[in-house]
Amino acid sequence: MPAAFVTHADCLKHEMGAHHPERPARLTAIEDQLIASGVGQHLTRFDAPLATDEQLARVHPLDYVRAIRDAAPRSGTIHLDPDTAMNPFSLQAALRAAGAAVLAVDLVLQKKFSSAFCAVRPPGHHACRARPMGFCIFNNVAVAARHALEQHGLERVAIIDFDVHHGNGTEDIFEGDEKVLMASIFQHPFYPYSGTDNPADNMFNVPLAAGSGGRELREAVTQVWLPALEEFRPELVIFSAGFDAHAEDDMAMLRFADTDYRWVTEQLKAVAERHAQGRMVSMLEGGYALGALGRSAIQHIKVMVGLT
Ligand SMILES: [Zn+2]
């Protein structure tokens, strides 16, 4: 079955300042590598729809959604937190990013595609139930998971977060939720300084020291993630796909290589094939070194498509 690629031009118009690392060129870098690698011709492209208030309200209080709508400026830039800003296009971009999550889940659960990658921004995994944070406004993977559970009636969804930062927003939303298993690795101690303090039973967090690379990733996945996932038997695998643990990415100090993203995706694809009919949805999170971001995303997508 072919794979879907969900994105939208509105996601290129969201800008948070001239020197902000979370910038439109990140999406262009992925598009360039899709062409250069030839992988793009194996994907069916979709424009992301706007998420509805109903879809967002499964994750965020409606008051929060309304506050974000009200905060959106008509001109200039406003700051939601020291790292997270909105320009006049940011609301549309954030609604497209969350809407991409909904469409990707629909495409995969309606058996039109076995997997879907969403090249969207703003990212989402730091967005808590009622708080924007760390470049994130709405929690896109959480919107995807709740849509799969509540609209499609799934019982068990796994969220796999390999971004270098802990997905504290996703943990805030799902801690203690027996229908969701979250497996993550992240540099620690490091922003947002969470994920190690007595996590709930459905959280499988593996903090990694600065300087850790592919070997430590393999240990975390084989010793912690895979046993938990085998027991949980997810019906859908959702990736919080951040590529900022790459050695070339100056945002943090982990040392992953392009091929580590292929390896970790292969491990999760095998889980999805055993338990979830191969169904995978992936949402872009971080990744700020443009070359490494593009190449690593291609490694990840190639495995989902079945090109390796
Ligand atoms: Zn990150």
mmCIF file of N, CA and C and ligand atoms in Angstrom, residues 125-126 163-165 244 286-288, ligand 1:
data_model
loop_
_atom_site.group_PDB
_atom_site.id
_atom_site.type_symbol
_atom_site.label_atom_id
_atom_site.label_comp_id
_atom_site.label_asym_id
_atom_site.label_seq_id
_atom_site.Cartn_x
_atom_site.Cartn_y
_atom_site.Cartn_z
ATOM 1 N N HIS A 125 4.837 18.656 20.492
ATOM 2 C CA HIS A 125 4.930 17.788 21.671
ATOM 3 C C HIS A 125 5.211 18.490 22.993
ATOM 4 N N HIS A 126 5.561 19.784 22.951
ATOM 5 C CA HIS A 126 5.677 20.535 24.215
ATOM 6 C C HIS A 126 4.362 21.212 24.608
ATOM 7 N N ASP A 163 12.347 12.693 19.444
ATOM 8 C CA ASP A 163 12.904 14.051 19.469
ATOM 9 C C ASP A 163 13.912 14.140 20.621
ATOM 10 N N VAL A 164 14.897 15.029 20.492
ATOM 11 C CA VAL A 164 15.925 15.129 21.536
ATOM 12 C C VAL A 164 15.376 15.722 22.836
ATOM 13 N N HIS A 165 14.245 16.419 22.729
ATOM 14 C CA HIS A 165 13.625 17.012 23.913
ATOM 15 C C HIS A 165 12.496 16.107 24.423
ATOM 16 N N ASP A 244 16.231 16.316 15.974
ATOM 17 C CA ASP A 244 17.236 17.180 16.588
ATOM 18 C C ASP A 244 18.205 16.441 17.518
ATOM 19 N N GLY A 286 10.907 18.378 16.064
ATOM 20 C CA GLY A 286 12.078 19.234 15.900
ATOM 21 C C GLY A 286 13.005 18.770 14.786
ATOM 22 N N GLY A 287 14.187 19.401 14.772
ATOM 23 C CA GLY A 287 15.163 19.127 13.712
ATOM 24 C C GLY A 287 15.554 20.443 13.086
ATOM 25 N N TYR A 288 16.760 20.938 13.411
ATOM 26 C CA TYR A 288 17.102 22.327 13.077
ATOM 27 C C TYR A 288 18.334 22.465 12.208
HETATM 28 ZN ZN ZN B 1 13.154 18.929 19.953
#
